[in-house]
Coordinates of C-alpha atoms in Angstrom, one line a residue:
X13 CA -216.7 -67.0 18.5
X14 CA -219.3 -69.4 17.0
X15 CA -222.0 -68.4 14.0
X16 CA -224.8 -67.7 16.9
X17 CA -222.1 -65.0 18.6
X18 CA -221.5 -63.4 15.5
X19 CA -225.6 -63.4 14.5
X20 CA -226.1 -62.0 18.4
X21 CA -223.6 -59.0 17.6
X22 CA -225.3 -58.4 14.0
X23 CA -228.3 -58.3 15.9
X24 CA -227.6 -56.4 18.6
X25 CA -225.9 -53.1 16.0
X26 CA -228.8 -53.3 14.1
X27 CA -231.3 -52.7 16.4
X28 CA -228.8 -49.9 17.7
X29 CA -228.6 -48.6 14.5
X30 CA -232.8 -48.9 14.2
X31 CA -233.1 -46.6 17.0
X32 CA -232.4 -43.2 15.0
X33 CA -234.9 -41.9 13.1
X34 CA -232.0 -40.5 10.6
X35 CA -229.1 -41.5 9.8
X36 CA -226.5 -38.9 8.3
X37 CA -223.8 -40.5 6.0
X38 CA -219.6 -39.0 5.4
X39 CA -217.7 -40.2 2.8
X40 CA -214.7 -40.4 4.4
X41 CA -212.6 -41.8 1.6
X42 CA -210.1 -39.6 0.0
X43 CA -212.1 -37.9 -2.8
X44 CA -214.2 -36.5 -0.7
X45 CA -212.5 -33.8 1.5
X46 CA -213.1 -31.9 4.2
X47 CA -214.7 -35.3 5.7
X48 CA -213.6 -34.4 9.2
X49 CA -214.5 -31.1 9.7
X50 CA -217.9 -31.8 7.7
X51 CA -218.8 -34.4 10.7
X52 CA -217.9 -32.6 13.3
X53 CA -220.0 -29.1 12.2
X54 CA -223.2 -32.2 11.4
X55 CA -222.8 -33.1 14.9
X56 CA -222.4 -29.4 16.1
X57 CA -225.6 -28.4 14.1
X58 CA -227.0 -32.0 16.1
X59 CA -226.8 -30.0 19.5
X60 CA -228.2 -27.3 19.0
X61 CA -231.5 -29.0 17.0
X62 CA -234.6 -30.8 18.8
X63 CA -234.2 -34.3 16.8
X64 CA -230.2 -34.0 18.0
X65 CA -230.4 -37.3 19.6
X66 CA -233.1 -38.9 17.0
X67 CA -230.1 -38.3 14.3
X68 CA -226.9 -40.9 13.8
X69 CA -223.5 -39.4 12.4
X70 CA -221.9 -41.8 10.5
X71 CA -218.9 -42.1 8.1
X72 CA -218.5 -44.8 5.6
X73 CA -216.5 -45.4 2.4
X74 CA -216.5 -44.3 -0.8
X75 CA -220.0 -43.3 -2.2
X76 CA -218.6 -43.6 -6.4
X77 CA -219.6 -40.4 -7.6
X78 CA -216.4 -39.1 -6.4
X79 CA -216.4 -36.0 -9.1
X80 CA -219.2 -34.2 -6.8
X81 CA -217.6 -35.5 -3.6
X82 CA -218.2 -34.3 -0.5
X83 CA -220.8 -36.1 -0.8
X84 CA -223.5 -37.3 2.1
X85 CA -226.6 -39.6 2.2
X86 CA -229.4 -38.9 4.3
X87 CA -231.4 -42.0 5.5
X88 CA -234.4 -43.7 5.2
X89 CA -234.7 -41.1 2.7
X90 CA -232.1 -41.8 0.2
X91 CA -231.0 -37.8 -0.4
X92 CA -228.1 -37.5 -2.2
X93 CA -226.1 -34.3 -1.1
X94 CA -223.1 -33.0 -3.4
X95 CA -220.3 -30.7 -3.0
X96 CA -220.9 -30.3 0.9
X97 CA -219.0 -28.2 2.9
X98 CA -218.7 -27.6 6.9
X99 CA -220.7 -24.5 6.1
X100 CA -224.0 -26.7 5.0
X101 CA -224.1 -28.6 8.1
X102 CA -226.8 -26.8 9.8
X103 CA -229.0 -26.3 6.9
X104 CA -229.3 -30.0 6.7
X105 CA -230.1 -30.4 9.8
X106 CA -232.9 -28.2 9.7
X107 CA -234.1 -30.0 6.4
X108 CA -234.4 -33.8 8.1
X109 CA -238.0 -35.3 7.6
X110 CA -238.7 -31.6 5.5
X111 CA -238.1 -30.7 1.8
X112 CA -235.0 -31.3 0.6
X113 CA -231.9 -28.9 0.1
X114 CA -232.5 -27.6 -3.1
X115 CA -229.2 -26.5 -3.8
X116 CA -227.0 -29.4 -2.7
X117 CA -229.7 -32.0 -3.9
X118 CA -228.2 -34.8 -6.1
X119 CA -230.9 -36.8 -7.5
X120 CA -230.8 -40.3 -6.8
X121 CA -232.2 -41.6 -10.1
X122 CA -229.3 -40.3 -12.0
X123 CA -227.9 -43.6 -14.6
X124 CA -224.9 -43.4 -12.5
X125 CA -226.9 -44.9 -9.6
X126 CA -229.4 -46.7 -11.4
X127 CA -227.4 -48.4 -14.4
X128 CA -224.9 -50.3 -12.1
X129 CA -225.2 -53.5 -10.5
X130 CA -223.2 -53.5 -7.0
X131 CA -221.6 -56.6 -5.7
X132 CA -218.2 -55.9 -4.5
X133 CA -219.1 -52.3 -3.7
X134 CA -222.9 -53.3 -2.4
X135 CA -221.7 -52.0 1.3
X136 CA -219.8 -49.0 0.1
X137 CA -221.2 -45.6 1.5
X138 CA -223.8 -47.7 3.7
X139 CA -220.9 -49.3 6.6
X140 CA -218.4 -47.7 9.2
X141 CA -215.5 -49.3 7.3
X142 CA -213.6 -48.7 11.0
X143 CA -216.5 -51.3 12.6
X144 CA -216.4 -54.9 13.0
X145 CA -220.5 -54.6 14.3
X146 CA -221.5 -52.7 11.2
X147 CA -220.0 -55.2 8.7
X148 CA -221.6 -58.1 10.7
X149 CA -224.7 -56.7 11.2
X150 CA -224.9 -55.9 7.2
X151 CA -224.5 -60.0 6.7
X152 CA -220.7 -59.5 6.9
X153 CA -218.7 -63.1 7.8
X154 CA -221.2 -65.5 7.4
X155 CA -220.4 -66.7 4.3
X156 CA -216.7 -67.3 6.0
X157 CA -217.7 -69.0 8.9
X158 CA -220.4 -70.9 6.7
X159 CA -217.5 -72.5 4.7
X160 CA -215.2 -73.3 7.6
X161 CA -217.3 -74.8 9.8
X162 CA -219.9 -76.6 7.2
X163 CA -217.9 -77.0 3.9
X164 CA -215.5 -79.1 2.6
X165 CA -212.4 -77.1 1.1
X166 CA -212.9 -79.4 -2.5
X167 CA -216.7 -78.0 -2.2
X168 CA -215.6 -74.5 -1.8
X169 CA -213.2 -74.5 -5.0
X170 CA -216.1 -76.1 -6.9
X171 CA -218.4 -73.3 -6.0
X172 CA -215.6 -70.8 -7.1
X173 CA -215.1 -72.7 -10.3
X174 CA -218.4 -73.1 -11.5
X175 CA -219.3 -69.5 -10.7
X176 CA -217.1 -68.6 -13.6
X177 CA -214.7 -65.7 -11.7
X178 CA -211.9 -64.8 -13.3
X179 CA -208.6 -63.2 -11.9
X180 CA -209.6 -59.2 -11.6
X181 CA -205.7 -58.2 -12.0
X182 CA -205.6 -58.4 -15.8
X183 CA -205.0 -61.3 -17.1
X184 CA -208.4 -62.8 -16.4
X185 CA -207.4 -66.4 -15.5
X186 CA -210.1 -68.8 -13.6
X187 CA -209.8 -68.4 -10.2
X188 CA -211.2 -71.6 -9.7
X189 CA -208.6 -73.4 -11.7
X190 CA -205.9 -71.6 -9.9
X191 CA -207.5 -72.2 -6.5
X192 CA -207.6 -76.2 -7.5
X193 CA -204.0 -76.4 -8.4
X194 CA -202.9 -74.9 -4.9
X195 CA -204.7 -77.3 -2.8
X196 CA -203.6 -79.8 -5.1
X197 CA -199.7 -79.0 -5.2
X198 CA -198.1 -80.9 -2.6
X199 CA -196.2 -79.7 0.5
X200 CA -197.6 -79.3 4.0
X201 CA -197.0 -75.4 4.1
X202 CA -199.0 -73.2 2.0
X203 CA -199.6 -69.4 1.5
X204 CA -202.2 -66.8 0.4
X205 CA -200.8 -63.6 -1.1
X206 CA -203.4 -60.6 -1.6
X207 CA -202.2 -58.4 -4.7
X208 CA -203.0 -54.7 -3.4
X209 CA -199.9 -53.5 -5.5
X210 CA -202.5 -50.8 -7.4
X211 CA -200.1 -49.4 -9.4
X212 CA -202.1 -48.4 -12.7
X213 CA -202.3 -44.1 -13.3
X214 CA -205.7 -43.2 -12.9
X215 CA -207.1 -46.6 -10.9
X216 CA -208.1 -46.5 -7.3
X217 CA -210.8 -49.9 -7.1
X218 CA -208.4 -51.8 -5.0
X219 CA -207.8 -48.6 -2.6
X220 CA -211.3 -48.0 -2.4
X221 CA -212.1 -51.5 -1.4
X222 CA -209.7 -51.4 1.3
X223 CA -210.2 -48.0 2.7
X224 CA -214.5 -48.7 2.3
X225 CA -214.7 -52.2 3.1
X226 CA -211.7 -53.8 4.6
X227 CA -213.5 -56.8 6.2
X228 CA -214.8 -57.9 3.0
X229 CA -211.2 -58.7 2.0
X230 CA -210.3 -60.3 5.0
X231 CA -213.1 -62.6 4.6
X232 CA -212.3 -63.7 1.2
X233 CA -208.8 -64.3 2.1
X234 CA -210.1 -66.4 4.7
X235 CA -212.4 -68.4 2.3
X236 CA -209.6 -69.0 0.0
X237 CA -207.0 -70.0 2.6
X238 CA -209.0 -72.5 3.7
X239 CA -209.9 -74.2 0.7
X240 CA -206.4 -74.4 -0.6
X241 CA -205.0 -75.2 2.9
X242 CA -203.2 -72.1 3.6
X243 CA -202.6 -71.4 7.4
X244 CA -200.9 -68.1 6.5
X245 CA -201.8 -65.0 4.3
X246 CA -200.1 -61.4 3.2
X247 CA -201.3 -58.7 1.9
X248 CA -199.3 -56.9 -0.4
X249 CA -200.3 -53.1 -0.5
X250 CA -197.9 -50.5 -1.9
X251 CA -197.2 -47.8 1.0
X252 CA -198.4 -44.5 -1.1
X253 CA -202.2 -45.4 0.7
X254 CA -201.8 -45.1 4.0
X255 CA -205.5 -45.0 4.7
X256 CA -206.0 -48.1 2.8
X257 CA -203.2 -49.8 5.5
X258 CA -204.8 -48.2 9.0
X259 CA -208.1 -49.6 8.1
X260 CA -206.8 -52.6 6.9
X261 CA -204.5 -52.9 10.4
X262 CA -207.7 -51.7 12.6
X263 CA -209.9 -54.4 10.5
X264 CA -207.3 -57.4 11.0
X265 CA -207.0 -56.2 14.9
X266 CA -211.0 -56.3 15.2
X267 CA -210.8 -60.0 13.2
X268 CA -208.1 -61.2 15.5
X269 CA -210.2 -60.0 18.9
X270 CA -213.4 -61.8 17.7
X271 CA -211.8 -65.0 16.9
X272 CA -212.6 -64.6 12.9
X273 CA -208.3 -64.8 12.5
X274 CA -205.9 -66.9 14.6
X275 CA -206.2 -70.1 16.0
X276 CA -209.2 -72.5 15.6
X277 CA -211.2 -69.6 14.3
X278 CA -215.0 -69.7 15.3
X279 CA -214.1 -73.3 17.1
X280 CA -212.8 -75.0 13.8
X281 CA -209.8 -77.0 13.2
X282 CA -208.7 -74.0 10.6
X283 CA -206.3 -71.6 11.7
X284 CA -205.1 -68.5 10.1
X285 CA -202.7 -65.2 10.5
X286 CA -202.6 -62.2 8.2
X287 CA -199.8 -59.9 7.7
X288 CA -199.5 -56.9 6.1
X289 CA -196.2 -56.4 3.4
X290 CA -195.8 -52.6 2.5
X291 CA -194.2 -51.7 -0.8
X292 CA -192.5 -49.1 -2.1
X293 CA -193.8 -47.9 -5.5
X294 CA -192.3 -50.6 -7.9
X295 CA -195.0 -50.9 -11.2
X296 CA -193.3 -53.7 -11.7
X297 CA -194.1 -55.5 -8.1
X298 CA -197.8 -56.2 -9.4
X299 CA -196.3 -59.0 -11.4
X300 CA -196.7 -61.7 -9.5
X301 CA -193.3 -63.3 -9.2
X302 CA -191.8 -59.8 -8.8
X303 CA -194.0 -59.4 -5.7
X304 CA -193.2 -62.3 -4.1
X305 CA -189.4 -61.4 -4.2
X306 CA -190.5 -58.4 -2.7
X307 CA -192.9 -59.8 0.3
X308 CA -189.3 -62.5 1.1
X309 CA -187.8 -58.9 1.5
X310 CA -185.7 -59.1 -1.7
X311 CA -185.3 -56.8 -4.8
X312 CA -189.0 -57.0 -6.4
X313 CA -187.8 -58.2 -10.0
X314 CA -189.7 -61.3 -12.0
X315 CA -188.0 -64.4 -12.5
X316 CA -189.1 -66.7 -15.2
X317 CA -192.0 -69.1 -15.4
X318 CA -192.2 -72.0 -15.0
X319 CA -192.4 -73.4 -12.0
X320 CA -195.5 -71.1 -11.4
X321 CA -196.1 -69.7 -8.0
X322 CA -199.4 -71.9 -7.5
X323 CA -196.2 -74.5 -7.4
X324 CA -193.2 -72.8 -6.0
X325 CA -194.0 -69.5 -5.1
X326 CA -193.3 -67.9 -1.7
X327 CA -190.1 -69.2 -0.1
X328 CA -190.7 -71.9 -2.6
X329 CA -193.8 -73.0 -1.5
X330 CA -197.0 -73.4 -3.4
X331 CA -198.7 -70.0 -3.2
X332 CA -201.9 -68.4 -4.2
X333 CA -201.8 -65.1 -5.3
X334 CA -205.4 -62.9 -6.2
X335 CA -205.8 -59.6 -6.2
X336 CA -208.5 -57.4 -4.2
X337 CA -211.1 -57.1 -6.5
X338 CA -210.8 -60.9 -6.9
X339 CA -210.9 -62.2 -3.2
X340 CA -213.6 -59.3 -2.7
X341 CA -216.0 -61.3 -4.9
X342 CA -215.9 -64.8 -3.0
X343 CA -218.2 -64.2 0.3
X344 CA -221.0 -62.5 -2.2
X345 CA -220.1 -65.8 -4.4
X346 CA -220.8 -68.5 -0.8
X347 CA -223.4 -66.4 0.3
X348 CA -225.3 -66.3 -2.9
X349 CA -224.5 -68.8 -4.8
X350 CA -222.5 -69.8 -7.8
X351 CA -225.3 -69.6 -10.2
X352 CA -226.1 -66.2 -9.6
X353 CA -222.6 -65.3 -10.3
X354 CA -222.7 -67.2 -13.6
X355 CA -225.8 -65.6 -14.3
X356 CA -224.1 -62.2 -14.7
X357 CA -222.3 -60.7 -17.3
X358 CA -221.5 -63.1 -20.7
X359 CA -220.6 -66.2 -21.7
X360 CA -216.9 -65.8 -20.5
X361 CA -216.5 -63.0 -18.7
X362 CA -219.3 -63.9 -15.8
X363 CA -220.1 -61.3 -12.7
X364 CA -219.4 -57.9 -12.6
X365 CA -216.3 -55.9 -12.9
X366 CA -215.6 -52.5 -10.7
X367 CA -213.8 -49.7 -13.1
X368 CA -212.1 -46.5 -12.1
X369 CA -214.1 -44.3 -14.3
X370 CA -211.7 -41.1 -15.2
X371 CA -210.6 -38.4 -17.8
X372 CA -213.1 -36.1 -19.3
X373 CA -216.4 -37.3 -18.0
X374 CA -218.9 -35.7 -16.2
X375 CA -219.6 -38.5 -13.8
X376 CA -215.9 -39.6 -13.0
X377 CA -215.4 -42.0 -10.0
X378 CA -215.9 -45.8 -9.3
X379 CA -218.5 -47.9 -10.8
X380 CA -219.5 -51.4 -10.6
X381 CA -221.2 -53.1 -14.0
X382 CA -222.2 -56.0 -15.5
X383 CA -219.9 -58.0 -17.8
X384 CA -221.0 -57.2 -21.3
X385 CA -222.1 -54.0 -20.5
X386 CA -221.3 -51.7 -23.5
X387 CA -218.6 -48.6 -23.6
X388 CA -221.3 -46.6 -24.8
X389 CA -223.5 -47.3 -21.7
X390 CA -220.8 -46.2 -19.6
X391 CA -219.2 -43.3 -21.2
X392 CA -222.2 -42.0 -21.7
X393 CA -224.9 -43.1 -19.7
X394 CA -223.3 -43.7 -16.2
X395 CA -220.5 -41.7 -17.1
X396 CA -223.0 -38.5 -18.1
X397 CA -220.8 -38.3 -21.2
X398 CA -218.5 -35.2 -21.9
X399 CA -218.4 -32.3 -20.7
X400 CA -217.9 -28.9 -21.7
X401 CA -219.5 -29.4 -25.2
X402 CA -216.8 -31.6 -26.1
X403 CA -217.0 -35.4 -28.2
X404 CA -215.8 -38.8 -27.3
X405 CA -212.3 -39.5 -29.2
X406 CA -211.2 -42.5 -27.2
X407 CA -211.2 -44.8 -24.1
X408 CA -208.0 -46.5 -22.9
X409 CA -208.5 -49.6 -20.7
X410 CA -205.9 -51.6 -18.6
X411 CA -203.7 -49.0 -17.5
X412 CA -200.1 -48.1 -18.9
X413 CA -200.7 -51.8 -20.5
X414 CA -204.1 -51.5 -22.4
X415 CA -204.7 -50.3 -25.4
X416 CA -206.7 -46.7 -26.7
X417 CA -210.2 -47.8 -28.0
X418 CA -212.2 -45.4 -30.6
X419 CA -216.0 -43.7 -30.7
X420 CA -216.1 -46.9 -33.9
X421 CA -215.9 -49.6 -30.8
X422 CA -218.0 -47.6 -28.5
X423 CA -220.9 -50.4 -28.5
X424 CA -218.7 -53.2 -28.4
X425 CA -219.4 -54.7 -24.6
X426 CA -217.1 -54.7 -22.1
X427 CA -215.6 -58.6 -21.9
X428 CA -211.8 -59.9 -21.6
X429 CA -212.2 -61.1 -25.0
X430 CA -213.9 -58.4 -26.8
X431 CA -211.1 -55.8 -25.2
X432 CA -208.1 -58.3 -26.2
X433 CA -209.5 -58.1 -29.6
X434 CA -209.6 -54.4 -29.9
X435 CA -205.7 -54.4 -28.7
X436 CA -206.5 -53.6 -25.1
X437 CA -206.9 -55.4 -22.2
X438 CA -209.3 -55.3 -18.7
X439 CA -206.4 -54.8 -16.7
X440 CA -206.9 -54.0 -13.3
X441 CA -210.3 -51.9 -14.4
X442 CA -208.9 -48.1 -14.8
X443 CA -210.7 -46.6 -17.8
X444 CA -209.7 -43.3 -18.8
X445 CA -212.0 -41.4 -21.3
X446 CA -210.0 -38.8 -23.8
X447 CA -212.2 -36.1 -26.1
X448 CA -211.3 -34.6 -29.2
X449 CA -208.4 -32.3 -27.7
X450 CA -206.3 -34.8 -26.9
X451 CA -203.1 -35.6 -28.7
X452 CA -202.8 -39.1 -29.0
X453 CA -199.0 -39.3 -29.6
X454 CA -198.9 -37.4 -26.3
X455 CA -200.7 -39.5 -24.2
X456 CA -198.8 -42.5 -25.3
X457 CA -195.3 -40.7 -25.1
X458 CA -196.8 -40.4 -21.4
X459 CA -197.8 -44.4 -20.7
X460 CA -194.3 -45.1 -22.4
X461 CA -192.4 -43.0 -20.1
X462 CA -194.2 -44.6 -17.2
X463 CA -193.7 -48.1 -18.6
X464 CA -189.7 -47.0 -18.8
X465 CA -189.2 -45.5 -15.5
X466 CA -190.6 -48.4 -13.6
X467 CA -189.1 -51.0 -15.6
X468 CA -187.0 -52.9 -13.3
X469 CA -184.1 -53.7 -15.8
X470 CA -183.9 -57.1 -15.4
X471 CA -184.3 -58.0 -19.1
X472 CA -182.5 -56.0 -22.0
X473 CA -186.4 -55.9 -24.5
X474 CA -188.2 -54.3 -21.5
X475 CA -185.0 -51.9 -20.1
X476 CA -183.6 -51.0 -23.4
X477 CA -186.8 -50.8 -25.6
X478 CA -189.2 -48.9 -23.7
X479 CA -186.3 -46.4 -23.7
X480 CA -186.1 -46.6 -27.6
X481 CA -189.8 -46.6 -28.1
X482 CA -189.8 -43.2 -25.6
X483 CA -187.0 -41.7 -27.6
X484 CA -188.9 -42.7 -31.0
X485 CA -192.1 -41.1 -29.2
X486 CA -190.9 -37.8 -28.2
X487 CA -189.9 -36.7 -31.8
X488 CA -193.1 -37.3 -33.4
X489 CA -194.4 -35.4 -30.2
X490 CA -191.8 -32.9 -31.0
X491 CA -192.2 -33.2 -34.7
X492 CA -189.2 -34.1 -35.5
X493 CA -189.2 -37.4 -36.6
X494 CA -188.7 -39.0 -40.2
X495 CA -190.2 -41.8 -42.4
X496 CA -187.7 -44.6 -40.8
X497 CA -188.9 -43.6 -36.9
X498 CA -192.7 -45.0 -37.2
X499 CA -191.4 -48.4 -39.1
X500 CA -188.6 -48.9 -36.0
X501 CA -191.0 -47.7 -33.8
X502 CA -193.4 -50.7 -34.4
X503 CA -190.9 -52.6 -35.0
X504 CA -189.7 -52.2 -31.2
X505 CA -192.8 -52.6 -30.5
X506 CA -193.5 -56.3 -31.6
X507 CA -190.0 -57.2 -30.7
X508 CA -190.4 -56.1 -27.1
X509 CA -194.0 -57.6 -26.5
X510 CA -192.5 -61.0 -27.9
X511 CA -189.1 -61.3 -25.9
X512 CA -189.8 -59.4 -22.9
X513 CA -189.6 -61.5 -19.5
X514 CA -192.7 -60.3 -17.9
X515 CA -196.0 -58.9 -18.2
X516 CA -194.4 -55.1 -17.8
X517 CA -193.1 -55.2 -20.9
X518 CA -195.0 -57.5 -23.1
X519 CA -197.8 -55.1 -22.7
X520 CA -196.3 -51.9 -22.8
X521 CA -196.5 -51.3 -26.6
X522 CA -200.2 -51.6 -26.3
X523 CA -201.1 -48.6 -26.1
X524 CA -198.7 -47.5 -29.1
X525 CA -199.9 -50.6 -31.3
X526 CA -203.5 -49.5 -30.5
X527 CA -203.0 -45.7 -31.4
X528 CA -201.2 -47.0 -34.7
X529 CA -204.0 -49.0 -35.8
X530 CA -206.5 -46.2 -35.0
X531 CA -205.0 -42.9 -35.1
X532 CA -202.2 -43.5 -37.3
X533 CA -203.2 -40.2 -39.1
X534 CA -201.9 -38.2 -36.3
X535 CA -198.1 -39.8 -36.1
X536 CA -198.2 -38.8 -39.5
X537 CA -198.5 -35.4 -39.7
X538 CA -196.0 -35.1 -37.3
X539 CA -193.3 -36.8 -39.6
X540 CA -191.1 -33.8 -40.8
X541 CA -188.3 -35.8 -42.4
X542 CA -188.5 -37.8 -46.0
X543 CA -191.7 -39.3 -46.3
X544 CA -192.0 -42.6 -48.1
X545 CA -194.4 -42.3 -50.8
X546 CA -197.0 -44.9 -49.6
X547 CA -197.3 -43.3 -46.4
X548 CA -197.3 -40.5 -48.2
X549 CA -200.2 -41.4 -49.5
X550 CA -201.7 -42.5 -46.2
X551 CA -201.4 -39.1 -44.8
X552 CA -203.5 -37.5 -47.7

C-alpha cells in the first residue's frame, strides 16, 4: 500500500464518519466500567429515537479523567458526561442537539482539560483504538510512510536528536544519541525492543497508550527500526494487561493486512516483523538487560554493563530498547517537526511528559503537560487539589524508585533535573499525591517491601539490603526501634544505592533518603529505645 492508498482510506472513513450528525463516544479503557453494557443500552435508546440513524456509537480509549469515569463525549458538541450508567442511555439520547443533561454534565472548561498540552495522548477518547480507518483518517501513518519512502535513516536520527527527546522510562537519556549508536554499531542483524514492562504501583501511561492508541506505537517502532536498520522488533508487555495485548495483536494484524508491517512495506526496500513477548510480573524485567534475558526466554535477571545493549544486546546483537511513552512521541516528532518539539517544555527536559496522576486528588487519572510545568499547577490546578478538606503533605514521583517531594517544593517545575535534585526521579511518570494523614514511614515500609519482593537476587546489596532496610522499616512503623536503627538504616541505604548491580536497587532507597531529609521528624517519634542526645535534640 502506497501513501495515496493510505490517504484514499483516511478519506474515505472520514467522510463516513462526516455523515452523522452526532457522534456518541465510550471509554472503553479499564477505568471506566460498565463500557459494554453502556453502548449497547446508547444503541438501544438509538432505535427507538427519530435521529437513530443520524447518531454514531463509538468507543475509544481512555478519556484521562478516569476518577469520574464512565465517562462519554458527545460530538460536535464537546459535552462531557460523568459517572454514566446503562440507566442514562436514553436520557441522552433525548438530549442530542437540546440542553444538556444537567446532572451528568462535566464541564469542559475544567483546568484538567484546559491546562494540558496533548501530544502522545492527542487521539485518546477521539479514535476506535480497534480501527486501522480511524487512526488513518485522524493523520495516523503518514509520518511512517513519509520517512521510509522519502528520508534517509541518518536524517531521521537527526530529526530525533535535535528535537531534544529523552528516554520516558526513567533515566531520561537522549533518544537521539541512543538511536545514533545503533545504526552505528556494526553487524548486519539488528533489533528493536519496545519496553511495555509497566511495572511501577499506581502508573498505567504505557497501558493506556496501548489499550487507546495502539497504532501510534507501531508506527514509532517502525520509524525507529528503520533508521537504525532494524528488520525485526518486540514488544515486551508484562501479561497482567490483557487488553493492552488484544489490541496490540488486532493492531499488528490490521498493520500486517495493509502492508504498513512485513515485507517491502508501502513498496520500499524496508522490511519489518513485530512480535509480541509477554512477561510475567518481574519489577525487575523493566531493567533493560533483565528484559532482554527474558524476551531470549531466559531467567529475567540484569547482567552487568558494559557492553551496552545498543552494542550487544539481544542474542548479542546491537539492540535498541525505548519504552512506550518514548516511541509514542516520534510520528508527532516527523509529522511536526523537530523544532516544535524543542519548543516545549525547558531547556533540558524538551516536549511533554504523560503522568499517572493518583492518591488523594480530586481529579486523579492520566494527564499530559509540558516540561517545566510546576507541581503546584498539577496538584492543584489539573489535579482539582484535595479532597475532603484535607492539605497537600507530599508528592512521590518515579514509582517504588523516586523519591517523596514536600508542599516546600511544590512550585519547583517538573524537569529530570529539578526532580533528581529534590532526591526523586521522573521515572516512568506515576505521581502519587499523599495529604496530611499519611504516615510517611508507612508508605515507605510499603515501596521497600515492594522493592524486596521483586528483587531478583542476583546481587547480595539489592537481595540482602532491601530486606535489612524492610526489617529496619517495620520497627519504626511498629515503634519499636532504637537510636542505632535510623543511623544503619541510612547507612544501608547509601551502601545499597552505591554497590547494587542494577537500577532496582540503586534506587530503591530513594524514597527512604527522601522521607529522611524531609520528614525526619516522624522516624523520630517513633524511636522508643535510647535516644542519642543530638537526635534528641532534633525531635524537640
Amino acid at each position: 500500500m502506497h501513501l495515496e492508498e493510505l490517504h484514499q482510506l483516511a478519506d474515505d472513513r472520514r467522510r463516513e464518519l462526516e455523515g452523522f450528525a452526532h457522534h456518541i463516544l465510550v471509554c472503553t479503557s479499564l477505568g471506566c466500567p460498565k463500557n459494554k453494557e453502556i453502548i449497547a443500552a446508547f444503541r438501544q435508546a438509538l432505535t427507538n429515537s427519530e435521529a437513530g440513524e443520524k447518531v454514531l456509537v463509538r468507543k475509544v480509549g481512555c478519556m484521562g479523567l478516569c476518577a469520574a469515569g464512565p465517562v462519554v463525549l458527545i460530538l460536535p458538541e464537546e459535552i462531557y458526561y460523568q459517572k454514566v450508567a446503562p440507566g442514562d442511555a436514553a436520557e441522552i439520547v433525548s438530549a442530542l442537539g437540546r440542553e444538556p443533561v444537567q446532572r451528568l454534565l462535566l464541564p469542559s472548561d475544567l483546568p484538567f482539560f484546559t491546562r494540558q498540552y496533548k501530544n502522545v495522548l492527542a487521539l485518546f477518547g477521539r479514535i476506535d483504538p480497534e480501527s486501522l480507518e480511524d487512526y488513518l483518517a485522524a493523520g495516523g501513518y503518514e509520518a511512517a510512510v513519509t520517512t521510509i519512502t522519502r528520508m534517509r535513516p541518518t536524517e531521521v536520527i537527526r530529526s530525533i536528536d535535535k528535537s531534544g527527546l529523552r528516554g520516558r522510562g526513567g533515566a531520561g537519556y537522549p533518544t537521539g544519541l541512543k538511536w545514533s549508536t545503533v545504526a552505528k554499531a556494526q553487524g548486519k542483524k539488528k533489533y528493536v525492543v519496545c519496553n511495555a514492562d509497566e511495572g511501577d504501583p499506581g502508573a498505567f501511561m504505557d497501558r493506556a497508550i496501548l489499550e487507546s492508541t495502539p497504532h501510534a506505537l507501531l508506527e514509532g517502532i517502525l520509524i525507529a527500526a528503520y533508521a537504525v536498520g532494524a528488520d525485526c522488533a518486540y514488544i515486551y508487555v508484562r501479561a497482567e494487561y490483557p487488553l493492552a495485548v488484544r489490541r496490540l495483536k488486532r493492531a499488528i494484524r490490521e498493520a500486517l493486512r495493509a502492508n504498513l508491517l512485513g515485507t517491502a512495506i508501502c513498496g520500499s526496500a524496508f522490511s519489518l516483523t513485530i512480535q509480541i513477548r509477554l512477561g510475567a510480573g518481574a519489577f525487575v524485567c523493566g531493567e533493560e538487560t533483565a528484559l532482554i534475558a527474558s524476551v531470549e526466554g531466559g531467567r529475567g535477571v540484569p547482567r552487568p554493563r558494559p557492553p551496552y545493549p545498543a552494542e550487544k544486546g539481544l542474542w548479542g546483537r546491537p539492540t535498541l530498547i525505548n519504552n512506550v511513552e518514548t516511541l509514542a512521541n516520534v510520528p508527532g516528532i516527523i509529522q511536526r517537526g523537530a523544532d516544535w518539539f524543542a519548543g516545549l517544555g525547558t531547556e533540558k527536559s524538551k516536549g511533554t511528559k504523560v503522568f499517572a496522576l493518583t492518591g488523594t486528588i480530586n481529579n486523579a487519572g492520566l494527564i499530559e503537560v509540558p516540561m517545566g510545568m510546576t507541581l503546584r499547577e498539577i496538584v492543584e490546578e489539573i489535579g482539582g487539589g484535595i479532597p475532603g478538606g484535607h492539605t497537600f503533605k507530599a508528592v512521590q514521583t518515579g514509582g517504588p524508585s523516586g523519591g517523596c517531594i514536600p508542599a516546600e517544593h511544590l512550585d519547583t517545575p517538573v524537569s529530570y533535573e529539578n526532580l533528581s535534585a529534590l532526591g526523586s526521579i521522573m521515572g516512568s511518570g506515576g505521581m502519587i499525591v499523599m495529604d496530611e494523614t499519611t504516615s510517611m514511614v508507612d508508605i515507605v515500609t510499603y515501596f521497600m517491601a515492594f522493592s524486596m519482593e521483586e528483587s531478583c537476587g542476583k546481587c547480595v546489596p539489592c537481595r540482602v539490603g532491601t530486606a535489612q532496610m524492610h526489617t529496619l522499616l517495620k520497627k519504626f512503623q511498629t515503634r519499636t526501634a532504637i537510636d542505632d536503627d535510623l543511623t544503619t538504616l541510612e547507612s544501608l541505604c547509601h551502601l545499597v544505592r552505591n554497590t547494587s548491580l542494577c537500577g532496582l536497587g540503586q534506587s530503591a532507597p530513594n524514597p527512604v533518603l527522601s522521607t529522611l531529609n524531609y520528614f525526619r521528624p516522624e522516624y523520630l517519634e517513633r524511636i522508643t529505645g535510647p535516644v542519642d542526645p543530638c537526635r534528641q535534640e532534633e525531635k524537640q
